[in-house]
Short mmCIF file of C-alpha atoms and ligand atoms in Angstrom, two decimals:
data_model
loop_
_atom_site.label_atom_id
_atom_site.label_comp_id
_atom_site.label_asym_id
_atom_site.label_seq_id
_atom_site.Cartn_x
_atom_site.Cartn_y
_atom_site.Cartn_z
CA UNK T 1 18.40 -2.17 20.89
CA UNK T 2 17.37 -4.31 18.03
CA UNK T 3 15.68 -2.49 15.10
CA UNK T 4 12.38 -3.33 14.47
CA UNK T 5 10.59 -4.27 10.76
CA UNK T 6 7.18 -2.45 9.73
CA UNK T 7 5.32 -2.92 6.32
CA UNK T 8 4.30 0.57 4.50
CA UNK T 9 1.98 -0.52 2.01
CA UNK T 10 1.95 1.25 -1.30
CA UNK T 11 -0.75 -0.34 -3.15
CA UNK T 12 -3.31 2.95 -3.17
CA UNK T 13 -0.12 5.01 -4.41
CA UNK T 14 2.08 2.56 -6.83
CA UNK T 15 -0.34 -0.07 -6.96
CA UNK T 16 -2.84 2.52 -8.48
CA UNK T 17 -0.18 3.94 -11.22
CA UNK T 18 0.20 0.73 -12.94
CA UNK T 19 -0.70 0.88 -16.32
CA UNK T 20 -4.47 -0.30 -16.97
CA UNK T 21 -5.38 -0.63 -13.44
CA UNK T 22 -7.41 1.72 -11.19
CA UNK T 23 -9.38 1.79 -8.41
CA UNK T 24 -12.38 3.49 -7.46
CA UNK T 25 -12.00 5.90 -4.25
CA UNK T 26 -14.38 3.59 -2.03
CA UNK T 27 -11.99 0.52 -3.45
CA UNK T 28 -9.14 2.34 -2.05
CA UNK T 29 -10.56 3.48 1.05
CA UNK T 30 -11.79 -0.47 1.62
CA UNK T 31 -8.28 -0.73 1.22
CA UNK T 32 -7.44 1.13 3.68
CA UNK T 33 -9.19 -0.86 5.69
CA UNK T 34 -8.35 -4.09 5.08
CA UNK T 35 -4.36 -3.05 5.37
CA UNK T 36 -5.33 -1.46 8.90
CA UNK T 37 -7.29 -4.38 9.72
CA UNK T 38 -3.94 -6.89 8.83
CA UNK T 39 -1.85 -4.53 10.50
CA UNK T 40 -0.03 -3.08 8.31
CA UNK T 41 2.06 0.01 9.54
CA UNK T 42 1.26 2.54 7.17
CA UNK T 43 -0.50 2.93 3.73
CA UNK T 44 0.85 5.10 1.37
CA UNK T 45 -2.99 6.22 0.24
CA UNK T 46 -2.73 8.99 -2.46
CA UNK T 47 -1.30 11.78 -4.15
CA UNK T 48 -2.24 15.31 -2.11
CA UNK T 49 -1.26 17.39 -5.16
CA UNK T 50 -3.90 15.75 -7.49
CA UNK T 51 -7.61 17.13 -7.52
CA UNK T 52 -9.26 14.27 -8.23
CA UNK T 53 -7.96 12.54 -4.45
CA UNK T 54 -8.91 15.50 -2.60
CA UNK T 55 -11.96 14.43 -1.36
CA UNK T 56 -10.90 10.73 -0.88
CA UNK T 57 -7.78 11.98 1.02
CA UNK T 58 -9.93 13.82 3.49
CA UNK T 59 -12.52 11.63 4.00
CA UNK T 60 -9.88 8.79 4.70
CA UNK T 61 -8.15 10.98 7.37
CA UNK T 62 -11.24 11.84 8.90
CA UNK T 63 -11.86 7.79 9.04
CA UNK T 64 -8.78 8.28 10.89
CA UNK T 65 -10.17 10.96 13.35
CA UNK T 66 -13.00 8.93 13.83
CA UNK T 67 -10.98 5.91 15.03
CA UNK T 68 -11.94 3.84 11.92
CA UNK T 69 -8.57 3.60 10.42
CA UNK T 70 -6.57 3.39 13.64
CA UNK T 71 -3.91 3.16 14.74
CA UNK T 72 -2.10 2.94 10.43
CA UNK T 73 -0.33 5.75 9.16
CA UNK T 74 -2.09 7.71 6.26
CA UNK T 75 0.38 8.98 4.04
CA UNK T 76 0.62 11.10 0.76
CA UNK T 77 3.69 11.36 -1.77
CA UNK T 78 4.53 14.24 -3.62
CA UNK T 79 7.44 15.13 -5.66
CA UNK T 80 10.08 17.10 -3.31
CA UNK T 81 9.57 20.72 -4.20
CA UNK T 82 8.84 23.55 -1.97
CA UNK T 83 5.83 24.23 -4.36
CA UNK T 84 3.77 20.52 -3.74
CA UNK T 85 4.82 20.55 -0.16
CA UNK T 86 2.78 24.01 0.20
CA UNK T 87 0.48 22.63 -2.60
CA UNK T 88 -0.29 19.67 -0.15
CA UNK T 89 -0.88 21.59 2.99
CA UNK T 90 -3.49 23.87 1.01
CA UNK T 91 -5.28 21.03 -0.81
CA UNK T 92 -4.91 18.45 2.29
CA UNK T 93 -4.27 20.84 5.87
CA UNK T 94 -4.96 17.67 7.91
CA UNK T 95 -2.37 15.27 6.41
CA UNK T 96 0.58 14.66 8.81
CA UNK T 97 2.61 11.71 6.81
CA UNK T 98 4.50 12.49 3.67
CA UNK T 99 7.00 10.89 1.57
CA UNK T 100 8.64 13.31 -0.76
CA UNK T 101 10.30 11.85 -3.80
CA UNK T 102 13.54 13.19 -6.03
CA UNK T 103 15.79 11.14 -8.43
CA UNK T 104 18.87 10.37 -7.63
CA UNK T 105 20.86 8.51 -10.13
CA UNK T 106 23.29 9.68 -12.62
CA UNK T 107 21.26 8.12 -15.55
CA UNK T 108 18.12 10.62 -14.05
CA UNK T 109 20.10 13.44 -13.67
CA UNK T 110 21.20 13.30 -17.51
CA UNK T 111 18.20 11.34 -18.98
CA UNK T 112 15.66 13.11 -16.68
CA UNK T 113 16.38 16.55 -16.11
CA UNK T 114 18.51 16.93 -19.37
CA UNK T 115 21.60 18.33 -17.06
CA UNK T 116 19.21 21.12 -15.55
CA UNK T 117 20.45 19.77 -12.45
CA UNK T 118 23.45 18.82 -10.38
CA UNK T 119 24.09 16.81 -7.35
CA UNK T 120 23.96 19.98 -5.45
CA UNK T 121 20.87 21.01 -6.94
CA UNK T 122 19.39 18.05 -5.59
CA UNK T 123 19.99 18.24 -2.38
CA UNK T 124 19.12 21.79 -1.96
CA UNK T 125 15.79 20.93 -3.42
CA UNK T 126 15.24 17.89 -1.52
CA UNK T 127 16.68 20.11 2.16
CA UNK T 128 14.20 22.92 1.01
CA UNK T 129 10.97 20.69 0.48
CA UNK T 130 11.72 18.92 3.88
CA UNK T 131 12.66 22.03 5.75
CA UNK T 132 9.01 23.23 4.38
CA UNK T 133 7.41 19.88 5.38
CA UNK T 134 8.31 20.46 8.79
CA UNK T 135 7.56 23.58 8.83
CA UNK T 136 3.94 22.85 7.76
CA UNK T 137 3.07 20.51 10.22
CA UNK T 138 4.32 16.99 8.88
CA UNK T 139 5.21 14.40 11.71
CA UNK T 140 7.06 11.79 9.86
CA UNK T 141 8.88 12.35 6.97
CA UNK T 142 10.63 10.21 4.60
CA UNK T 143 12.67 11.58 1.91
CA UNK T 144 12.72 9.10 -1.42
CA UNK T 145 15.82 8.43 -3.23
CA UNK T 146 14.59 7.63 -6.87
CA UNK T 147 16.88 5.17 -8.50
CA UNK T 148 18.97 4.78 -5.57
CA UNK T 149 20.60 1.21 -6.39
CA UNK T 150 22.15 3.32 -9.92
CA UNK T 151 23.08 5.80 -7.81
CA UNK T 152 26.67 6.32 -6.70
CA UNK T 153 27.05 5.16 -2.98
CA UNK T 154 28.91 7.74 -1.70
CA UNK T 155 26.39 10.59 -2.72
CA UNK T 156 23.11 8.14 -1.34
CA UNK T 157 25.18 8.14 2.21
CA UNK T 158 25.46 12.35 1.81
CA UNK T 159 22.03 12.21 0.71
CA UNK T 160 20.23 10.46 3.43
CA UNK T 161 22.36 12.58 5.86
CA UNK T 162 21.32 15.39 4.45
CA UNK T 163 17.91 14.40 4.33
CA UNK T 164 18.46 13.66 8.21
CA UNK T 165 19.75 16.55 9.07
CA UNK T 166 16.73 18.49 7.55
CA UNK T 167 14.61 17.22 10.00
CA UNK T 168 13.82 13.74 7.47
CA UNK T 169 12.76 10.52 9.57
CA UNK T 170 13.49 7.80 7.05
CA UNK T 171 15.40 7.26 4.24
CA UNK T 172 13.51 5.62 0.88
CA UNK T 173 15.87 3.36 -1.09
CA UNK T 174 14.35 3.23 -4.22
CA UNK T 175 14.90 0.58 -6.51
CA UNK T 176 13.34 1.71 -8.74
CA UNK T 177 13.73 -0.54 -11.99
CA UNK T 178 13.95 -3.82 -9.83
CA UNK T 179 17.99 -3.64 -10.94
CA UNK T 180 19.70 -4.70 -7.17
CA UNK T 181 19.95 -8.12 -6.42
CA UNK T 182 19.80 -9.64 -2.49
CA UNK T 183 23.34 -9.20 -1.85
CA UNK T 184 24.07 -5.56 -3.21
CA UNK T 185 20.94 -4.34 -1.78
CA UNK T 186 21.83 -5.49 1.38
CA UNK T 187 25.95 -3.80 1.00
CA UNK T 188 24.07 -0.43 -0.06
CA UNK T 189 21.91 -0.65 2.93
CA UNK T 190 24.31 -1.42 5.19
CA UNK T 191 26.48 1.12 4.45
CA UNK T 192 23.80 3.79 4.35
CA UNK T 193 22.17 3.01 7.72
CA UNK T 194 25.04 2.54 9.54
CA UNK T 195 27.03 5.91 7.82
CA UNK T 196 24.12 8.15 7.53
CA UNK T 197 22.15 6.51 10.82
CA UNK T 198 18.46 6.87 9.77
CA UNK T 199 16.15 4.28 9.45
CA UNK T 200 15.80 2.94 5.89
CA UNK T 201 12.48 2.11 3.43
CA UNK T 202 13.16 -0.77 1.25
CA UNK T 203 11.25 -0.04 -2.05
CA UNK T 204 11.81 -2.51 -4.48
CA UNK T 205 9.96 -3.85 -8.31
CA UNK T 206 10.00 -7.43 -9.68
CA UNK T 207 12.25 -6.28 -13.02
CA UNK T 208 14.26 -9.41 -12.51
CA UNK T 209 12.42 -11.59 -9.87
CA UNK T 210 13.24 -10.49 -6.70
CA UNK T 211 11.31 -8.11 -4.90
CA UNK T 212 10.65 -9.84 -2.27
CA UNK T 213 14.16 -10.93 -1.56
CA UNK T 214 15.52 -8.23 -2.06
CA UNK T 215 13.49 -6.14 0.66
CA UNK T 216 14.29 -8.86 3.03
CA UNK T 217 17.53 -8.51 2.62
CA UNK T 218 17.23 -4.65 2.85
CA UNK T 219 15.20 -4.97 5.88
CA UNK T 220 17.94 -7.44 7.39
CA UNK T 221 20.66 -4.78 6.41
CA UNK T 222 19.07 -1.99 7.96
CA UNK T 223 18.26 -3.78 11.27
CA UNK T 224 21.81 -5.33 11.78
CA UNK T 225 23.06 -2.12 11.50
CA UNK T 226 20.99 -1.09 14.41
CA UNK T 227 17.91 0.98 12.61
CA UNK T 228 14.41 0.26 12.00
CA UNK T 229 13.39 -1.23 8.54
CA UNK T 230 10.17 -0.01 6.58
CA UNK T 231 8.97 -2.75 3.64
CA UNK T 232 7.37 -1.09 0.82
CA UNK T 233 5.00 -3.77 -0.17
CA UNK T 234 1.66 -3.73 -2.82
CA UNK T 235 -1.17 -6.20 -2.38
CA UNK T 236 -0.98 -9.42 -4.71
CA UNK T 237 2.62 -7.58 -6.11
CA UNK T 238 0.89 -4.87 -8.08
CA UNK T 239 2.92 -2.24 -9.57
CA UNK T 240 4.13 -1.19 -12.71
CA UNK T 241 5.75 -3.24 -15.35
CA UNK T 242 6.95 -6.23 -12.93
CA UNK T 243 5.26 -4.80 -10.16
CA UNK T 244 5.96 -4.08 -6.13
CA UNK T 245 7.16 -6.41 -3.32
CA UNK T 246 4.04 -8.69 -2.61
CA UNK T 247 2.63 -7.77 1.16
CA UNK T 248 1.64 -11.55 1.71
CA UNK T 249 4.98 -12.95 0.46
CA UNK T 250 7.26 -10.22 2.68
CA UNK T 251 5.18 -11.74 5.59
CA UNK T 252 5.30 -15.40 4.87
CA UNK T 253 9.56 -14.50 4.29
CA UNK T 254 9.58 -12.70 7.26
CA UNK T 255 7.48 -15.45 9.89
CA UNK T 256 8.49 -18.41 8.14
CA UNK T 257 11.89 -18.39 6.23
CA UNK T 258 15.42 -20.29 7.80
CA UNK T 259 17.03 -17.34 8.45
CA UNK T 260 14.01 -15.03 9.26
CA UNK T 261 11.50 -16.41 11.46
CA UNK T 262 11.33 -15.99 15.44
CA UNK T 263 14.45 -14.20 14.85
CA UNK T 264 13.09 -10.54 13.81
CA UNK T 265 10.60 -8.06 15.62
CA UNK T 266 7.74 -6.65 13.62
CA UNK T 267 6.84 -2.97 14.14
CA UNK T 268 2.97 -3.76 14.70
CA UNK T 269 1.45 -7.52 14.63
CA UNK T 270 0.07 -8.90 11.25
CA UNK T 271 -3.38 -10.50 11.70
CA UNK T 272 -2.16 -13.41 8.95
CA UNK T 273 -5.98 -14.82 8.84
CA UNK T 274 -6.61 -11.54 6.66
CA UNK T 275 -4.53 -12.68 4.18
CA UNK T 276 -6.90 -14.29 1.80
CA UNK T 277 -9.68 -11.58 2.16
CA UNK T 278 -7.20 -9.26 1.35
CA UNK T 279 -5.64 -10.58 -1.57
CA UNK T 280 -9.33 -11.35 -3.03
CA UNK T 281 -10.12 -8.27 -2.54
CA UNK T 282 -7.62 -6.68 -4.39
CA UNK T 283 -7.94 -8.85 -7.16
CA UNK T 284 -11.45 -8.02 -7.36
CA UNK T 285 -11.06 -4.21 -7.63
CA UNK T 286 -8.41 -4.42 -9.54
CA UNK T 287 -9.99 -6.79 -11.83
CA UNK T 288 -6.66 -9.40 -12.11
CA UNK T 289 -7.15 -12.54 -11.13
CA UNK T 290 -4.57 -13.81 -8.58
CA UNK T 291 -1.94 -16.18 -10.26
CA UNK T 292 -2.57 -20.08 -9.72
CA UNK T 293 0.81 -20.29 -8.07
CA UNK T 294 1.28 -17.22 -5.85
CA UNK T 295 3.10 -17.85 -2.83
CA UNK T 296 -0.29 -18.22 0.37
CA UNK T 297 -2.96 -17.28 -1.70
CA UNK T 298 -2.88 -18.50 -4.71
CA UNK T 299 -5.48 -21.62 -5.89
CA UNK T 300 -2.60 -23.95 -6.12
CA UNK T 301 -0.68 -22.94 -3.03
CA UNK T 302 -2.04 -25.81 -1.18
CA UNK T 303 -3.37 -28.16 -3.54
CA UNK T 304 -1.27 -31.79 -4.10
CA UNK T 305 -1.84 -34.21 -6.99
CA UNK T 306 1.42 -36.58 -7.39
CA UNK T 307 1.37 -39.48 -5.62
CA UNK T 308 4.46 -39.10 -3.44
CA UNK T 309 3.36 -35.50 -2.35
CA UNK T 310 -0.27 -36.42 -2.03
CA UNK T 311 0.23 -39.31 0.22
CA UNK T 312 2.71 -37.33 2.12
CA UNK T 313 0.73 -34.42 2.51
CA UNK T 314 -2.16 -36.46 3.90
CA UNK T 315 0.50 -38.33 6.55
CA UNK T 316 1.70 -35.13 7.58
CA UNK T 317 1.27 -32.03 6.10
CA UNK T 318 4.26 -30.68 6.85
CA UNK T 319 6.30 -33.16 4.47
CA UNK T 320 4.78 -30.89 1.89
CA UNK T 321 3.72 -27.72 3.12
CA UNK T 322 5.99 -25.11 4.90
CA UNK T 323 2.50 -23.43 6.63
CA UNK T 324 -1.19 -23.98 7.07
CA UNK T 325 -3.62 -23.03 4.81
CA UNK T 326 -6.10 -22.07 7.83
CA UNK T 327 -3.32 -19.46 9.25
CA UNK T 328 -3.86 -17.43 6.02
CA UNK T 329 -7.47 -17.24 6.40
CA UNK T 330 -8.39 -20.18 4.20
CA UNK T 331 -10.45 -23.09 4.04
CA UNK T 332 -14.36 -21.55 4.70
CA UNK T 333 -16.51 -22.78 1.95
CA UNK T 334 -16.97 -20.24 -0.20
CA UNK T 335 -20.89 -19.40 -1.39
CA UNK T 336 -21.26 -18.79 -4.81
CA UNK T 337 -24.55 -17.72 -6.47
CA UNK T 338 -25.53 -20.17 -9.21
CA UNK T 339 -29.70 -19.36 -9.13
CA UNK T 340 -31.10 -16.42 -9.25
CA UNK T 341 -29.09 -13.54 -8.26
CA UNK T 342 -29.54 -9.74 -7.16
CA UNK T 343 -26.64 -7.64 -6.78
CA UNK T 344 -26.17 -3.58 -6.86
CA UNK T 345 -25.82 -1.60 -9.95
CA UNK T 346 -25.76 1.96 -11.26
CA UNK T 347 -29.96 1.49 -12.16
CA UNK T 348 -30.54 -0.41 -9.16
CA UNK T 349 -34.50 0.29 -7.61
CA UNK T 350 -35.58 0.20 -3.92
CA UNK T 351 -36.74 -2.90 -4.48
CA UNK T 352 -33.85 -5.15 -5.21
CA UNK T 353 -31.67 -2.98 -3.07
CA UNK T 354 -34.29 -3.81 -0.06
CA UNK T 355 -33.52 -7.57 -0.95
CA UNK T 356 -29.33 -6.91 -0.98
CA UNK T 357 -29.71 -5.29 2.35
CA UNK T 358 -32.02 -7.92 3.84
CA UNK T 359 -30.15 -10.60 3.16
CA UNK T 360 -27.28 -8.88 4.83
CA UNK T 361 -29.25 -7.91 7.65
CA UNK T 362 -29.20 -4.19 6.91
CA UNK T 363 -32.09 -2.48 8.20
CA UNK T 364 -33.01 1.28 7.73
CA UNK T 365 -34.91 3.79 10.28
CA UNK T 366 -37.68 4.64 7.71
CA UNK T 367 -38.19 5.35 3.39
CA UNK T 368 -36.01 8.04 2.85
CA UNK T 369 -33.28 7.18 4.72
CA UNK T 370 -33.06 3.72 2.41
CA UNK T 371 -33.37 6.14 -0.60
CA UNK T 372 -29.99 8.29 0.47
CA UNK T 373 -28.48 4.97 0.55
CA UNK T 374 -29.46 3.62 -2.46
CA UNK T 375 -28.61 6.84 -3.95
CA UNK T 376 -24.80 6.48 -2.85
CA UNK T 377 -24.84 2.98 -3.64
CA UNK T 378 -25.85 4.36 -7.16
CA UNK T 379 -22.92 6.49 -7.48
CA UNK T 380 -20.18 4.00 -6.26
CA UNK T 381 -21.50 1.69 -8.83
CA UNK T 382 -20.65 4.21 -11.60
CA UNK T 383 -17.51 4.43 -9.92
CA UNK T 384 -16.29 1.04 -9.58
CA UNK T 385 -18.37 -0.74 -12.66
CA UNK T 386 -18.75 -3.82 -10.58
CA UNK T 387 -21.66 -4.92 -8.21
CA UNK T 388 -20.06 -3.87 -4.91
CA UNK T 389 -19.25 -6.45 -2.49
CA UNK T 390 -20.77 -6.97 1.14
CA UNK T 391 -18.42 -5.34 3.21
CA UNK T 392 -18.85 -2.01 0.63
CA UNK T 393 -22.49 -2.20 1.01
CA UNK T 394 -22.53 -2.02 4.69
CA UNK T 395 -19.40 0.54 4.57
CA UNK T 396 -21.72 3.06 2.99
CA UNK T 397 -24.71 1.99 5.18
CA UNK T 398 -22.65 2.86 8.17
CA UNK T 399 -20.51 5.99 6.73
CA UNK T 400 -22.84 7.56 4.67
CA UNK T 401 -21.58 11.41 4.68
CA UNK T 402 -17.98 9.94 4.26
CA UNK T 403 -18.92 8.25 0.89
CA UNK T 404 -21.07 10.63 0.15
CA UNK T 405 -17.16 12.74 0.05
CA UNK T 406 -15.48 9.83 -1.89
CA UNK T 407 -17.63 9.91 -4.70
CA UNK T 408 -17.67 13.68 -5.29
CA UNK T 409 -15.59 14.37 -8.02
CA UNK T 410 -16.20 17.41 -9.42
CA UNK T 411 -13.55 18.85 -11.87
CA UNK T 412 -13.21 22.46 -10.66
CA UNK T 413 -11.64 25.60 -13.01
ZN1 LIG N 1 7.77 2.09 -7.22
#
């Protein structure tokens, strides 16, 4: 049977360690959301070892208990050491989906751990922290290869046996400084999916350009030798230094390029008419403005000015465009305020948060319930130190004890 393509998206876990980005812990959960809502196979939401996502973590999978982030995969990433494993389980008892990370490469193993550490080392370590993993409860598993495309071939292949043979369910090819190009991605991929047989993550950075092709070509590796494919992907391409694989663009490749489309079976469908909220959104909480010229979303993507392509475009628009503008979600007006305008704040009164919820049709049962919610939406404006949007307002207006969770954060000891 043919292998089948799903997108883990890692934007809440690399997205979030980029250098001068963050997001608030409502932003991420809204992430959440939107990924579920695009359908997106899993999001990689947060780091269970770190104090300061305990409460988000929770609250997210108890969105998930709820049904309200359902049916995506919720899952944490940890270093892979018998002590975070059991760290997770104590800090996080009701996570179930972990990826658990240990360099590979040569260059690590001398640069990294100074020597500490052979080959062998690392593979006991990695066997021991999935052993545990399993032991704890985990249901899926996949076991990270950092720097996997400087890593000799042979020992990847013994690796992601290994890693197998532990009781691992996928195999994470790192690459993690954006060094493979399409074509040895796809040889290294080949040759461990077919050798080792365990579905492969494609994880790849934008060093030199090609993220996105190169987790195609990954993904196309993996599958035609008979095993599932999982995309790593980040919203608008954010990551550090180059950044991720952009979601959008590993979609468009995948439904629309020569040698991809109609030809390649997605692990859950993609709800493409998210696209643009998505991206916005992202942009917005992360406070960088998507470029003019990326691929679907960008403000250029669809607009024509020379004459050739502009009277092409307007015969036919496919002379000039390879997709539609309205399949992405596009092509509402868009309102923007340019009178007077109330929108949430940390010092926000009843008053003008009455108004914000009227206009969206919010209505509360009496006084003091409208109170407890202008109390949280208090709070989440400290936290994300923009007015929130619509969709946050009425998240917290319907979820109030869950964001009541996601914006404790108390530093404890
Ligand atoms: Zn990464």
């Amino acid at each position: 049977m043919m292998g089948k393509i799903f997108l883990i998206d890692v934007t809440n876990r690399d997205g979030v360690q980029t250098a001068r980005l963050s997001l608030s812990k409502l932003q991420k959960t809204m992430i959440n959301l939107y990924l579920n809502d695009f359908g997106v196979f899993q999001s990689e939401f947060g780091f269970p070892t770190t104090k300061h996502e305990t409460n988000y973590l929770r609250a997210n999978l108890e969105l998930a208990t709820l049904g309200v982030l359902k049916p995506i995969r919720l899952s944490g990433w940890i270093r892979a050491t018998v002590e975070d494993v059991e760290r997770t389980f104590e800090m996080v008892p009701e996570i179930e989906h972990l990826n658990i990370s240990i360099s590979t490469s040569q260059q690590m193993l001398q640069g990294k751990f100074k020597g500490r550490k052979s080959r062998v080392d690392v593979l006991e370590q990695m066997v021991n922290a999935v052993e545990m993993a399993n032991k704890l409860g985990a249901k899926a598993i996949g076991v990270n290869a950092e720097d996997a495309s400087r890593t000799d071939i042979d020992f990847l292949v013994e690796f992601a046996r290994e890693a197998k043979a532990a009781g691992g369910d996928r195999f994470r090819y790192c690459d993690t400084l954006g060094y493979d190009d399409p074509f040895s991605i796809y040889d290294s991929i080949a040759k461990i999916a077919d050798e080792a047989s365990i579905p492969v993550e494609i994880h790849c950075h934008g060093d030199l350009g090609m993220a996105v092709a190169n987790s195609i070509s990954g993904a196309k590796a993996a599958v035609d030798a008979g095993q599932d494919a999982y995309i790593n992907t980040t919203i608008n391409g954010i990551g550090e230094r180059a950044g991720n694989a952009d979601l959008l663009s590993c979609v468009l490749a995948l439904f629309k390029s020569k040698g991809f489309a109609n030809k390649y079976k997605l692990g859950r469908p993609i709800k493409l008419n998210r696209a643009f909220k998505l991206a916005k959104y992202a942009s917005l909480a992360f406070g960088v403005p998507i470029p003019l010229n990326q691929p679907g979303v960008g403000q250029n993507a669809f607009a024509h000015a020379s004459g050739i392509h502009a009277d092409g475009v307007l015969k036919d628009p496919e002379n000039y465009e390879l997709y539609n503008f309205e399949e992405l979600g596009r092509g509402e007006p868009e309102q923007v305020e340019t009178g007077r305008m109330i929108c949430s704040g940390e010092y926000t009164g009843i008053s003008g948060f009455s108004h914000i919820m009227g206009k969206m049709e919010v209505s509360f049962a009496n006084a003091s319930e409208a109170r407890k919610i202008l109390e949280l939406v208090r709070f989440a404006n400290v936290e994300a130190q923009i007015p929130l949007t619509e969709d946050e307002l009425h998240f917290i207006a319907k979820y109030p004890e869950i964001t009541r969770r996601l914006l404790t954060l108390t530093p404890l000891e």
